[in-house]
Tab-separated table of C-alpha atoms in Angstrom:
chain	number	residue	atom	x	y	z
U	1	ARG	CA	113.499	14.096	143.551
U	2	ILE	CA	115.617	12.489	141.588
U	3	LYS	CA	114.780	8.720	140.519
U	4	PHE	CA	117.955	7.481	138.679
U	5	PHE	CA	121.113	9.644	137.456
U	6	ARG	CA	122.897	8.990	133.847
U	7	LYS	CA	125.941	7.001	133.755
U	8	GLY	CA	129.121	9.545	134.317
U	9	GLU	CA	127.230	12.213	136.841
U	10	ILE	CA	128.449	13.027	139.685
U	11	LEU	CA	125.841	13.726	142.846
U	12	LYS	CA	128.018	16.228	144.338
U	13	ASP	CA	129.094	18.560	141.463
U	14	GLN	CA	125.187	18.517	141.391
U	15	ILE	CA	125.409	19.647	145.245
U	16	GLU	CA	128.389	22.272	144.624
U	17	SER	CA	125.988	23.504	141.486
U	18	LEU	CA	122.415	24.620	143.572
U	19	GLN	CA	125.303	25.930	146.430
U	20	LYS	CA	125.973	28.518	144.330
U	21	LEU	CA	122.489	28.652	142.165
U	22	VAL	CA	120.708	29.436	145.928
U	23	LYS	CA	122.653	32.306	146.696
U	24	LEU	CA	121.438	34.126	143.818
U	25	ASP	CA	117.792	36.292	143.904
U	26	PHE	CA	115.484	34.761	141.520
U	27	ASP	CA	112.018	33.227	141.626
U	28	THR	CA	111.105	31.899	138.577
U	29	LEU	CA	113.044	28.990	137.327
U	30	PHE	CA	113.120	27.725	133.867
U	31	CYS	CA	113.659	23.762	133.925
U	32	SER	CA	113.525	22.015	131.171
U	33	HIS	CA	111.830	18.621	133.349
U	34	ASN	CA	109.448	21.736	135.117
U	35	PRO	CA	109.334	24.772	134.833
U	36	GLN	CA	108.454	27.336	137.542
U	37	LEU	CA	107.220	30.682	137.563
U	38	THR	CA	107.253	30.627	141.185
U	39	GLY	CA	108.959	29.175	144.139
U	40	GLY	CA	111.531	28.281	142.064
U	41	LYS	CA	114.433	29.148	144.387
U	42	GLU	CA	112.096	27.703	147.156
U	43	LYS	CA	112.464	24.237	145.597
U	44	LEU	CA	115.874	24.536	144.525
U	45	ILE	CA	116.625	24.608	148.060
U	46	ARG	CA	113.964	21.832	148.501
U	47	LYS	CA	115.990	19.843	145.739
U	48	LEU	CA	119.721	20.894	147.446
U	49	ASP	CA	118.355	19.255	151.344
U	50	TYR	CA	117.218	15.973	149.233
U	51	PHE	CA	120.711	15.604	147.575
U	52	GLN	CA	122.472	16.899	150.531
U	53	SER	CA	120.566	13.761	152.994
U	54	LEU	CA	120.838	11.309	150.681
U	55	TYR	CA	124.290	11.850	150.002
U	56	GLU	CA	124.985	12.031	154.518
U	57	SER	CA	123.243	8.311	153.998
U	58	VAL	CA	124.877	6.788	151.611
U	59	VAL	CA	128.247	7.535	152.581
U	60	TYR	CA	127.029	6.648	155.888
U	61	HIS	CA	126.206	3.199	154.584
U	62	HIS	CA	128.560	2.828	152.954
U	63	LYS	CA	131.140	3.260	155.339
U	64	ALA	CA	129.070	0.637	156.906
U	65	GLY	CA	130.134	-1.519	154.278
U	66	LEU	CA	126.698	-2.150	152.264
U	67	SER	CA	126.746	-2.787	148.833
U	68	THR	CA	125.076	-0.314	146.467
U	69	VAL	CA	121.862	-2.644	146.588
U	70	GLU	CA	121.701	-2.675	149.605
U	71	ILE	CA	122.336	1.255	150.338
U	72	MET	CA	119.572	1.354	147.586
U	73	LYS	CA	117.247	-0.392	149.747
U	74	LYS	CA	118.187	1.325	152.889
U	75	VAL	CA	117.312	4.892	151.349
U	76	GLY	CA	114.254	3.855	149.271
U	77	VAL	CA	116.221	4.203	145.690
U	78	LYS	CA	114.545	1.546	143.582
U	79	ASP	CA	115.699	0.049	140.770
U	80	ASP	CA	113.509	0.024	137.339
U	81	VAL	CA	114.885	-2.553	134.639
U	82	GLY	CA	112.500	-0.871	132.272
U	83	ILE	CA	114.361	2.573	132.032
U	84	VAL	CA	117.635	1.087	132.181
U	85	LEU	CA	116.310	-0.987	129.214
U	86	LEU	CA	114.945	1.770	127.290
U	87	THR	CA	118.311	3.897	127.687
U	88	PHE	CA	120.760	1.435	126.839
U	89	ASN	CA	121.862	0.933	130.657
U	90	ASP	CA	123.284	4.920	130.900
U	91	VAL	CA	120.466	6.037	133.048
U	92	SER	CA	119.698	3.842	136.292
U	93	PRO	CA	118.522	4.502	139.510
U	94	ARG	CA	121.778	2.634	140.954
U	95	TYR	CA	123.924	5.360	138.958
U	96	LEU	CA	122.428	7.369	141.855
U	97	ILE	CA	124.160	5.751	144.537
U	98	THR	CA	127.628	4.694	142.575
U	99	SER	CA	127.283	8.545	141.590
U	100	ILE	CA	128.352	9.147	145.414
U	101	THR	CA	130.046	6.232	146.118
U	102	ASP	CA	132.691	6.051	143.463
U	103	TYR	CA	134.079	8.900	144.339
U	104	LEU	CA	134.753	8.537	148.123
């Protein structure tokens, strides 16, 4: 499960890409973060399910008028000052939420 995004990433774009990928026939997944020699497609399907669920939940809370911080708490995304400082604010758990709310 992704815990943070880079500034400017858009979750909906990643969902659309994953939807295309899971239509293909494959088992091995070469990923620089965590290569999967077997079961790669199933892992991408789980990632897609997580992203879609997160997207729907964030949209729901955003439409209810919650702030980014409140939405983070509702969906279980925790702020990480260390990663924000280490990346000079280029990567943040907050961007995972704003990658949805900024594009509604």
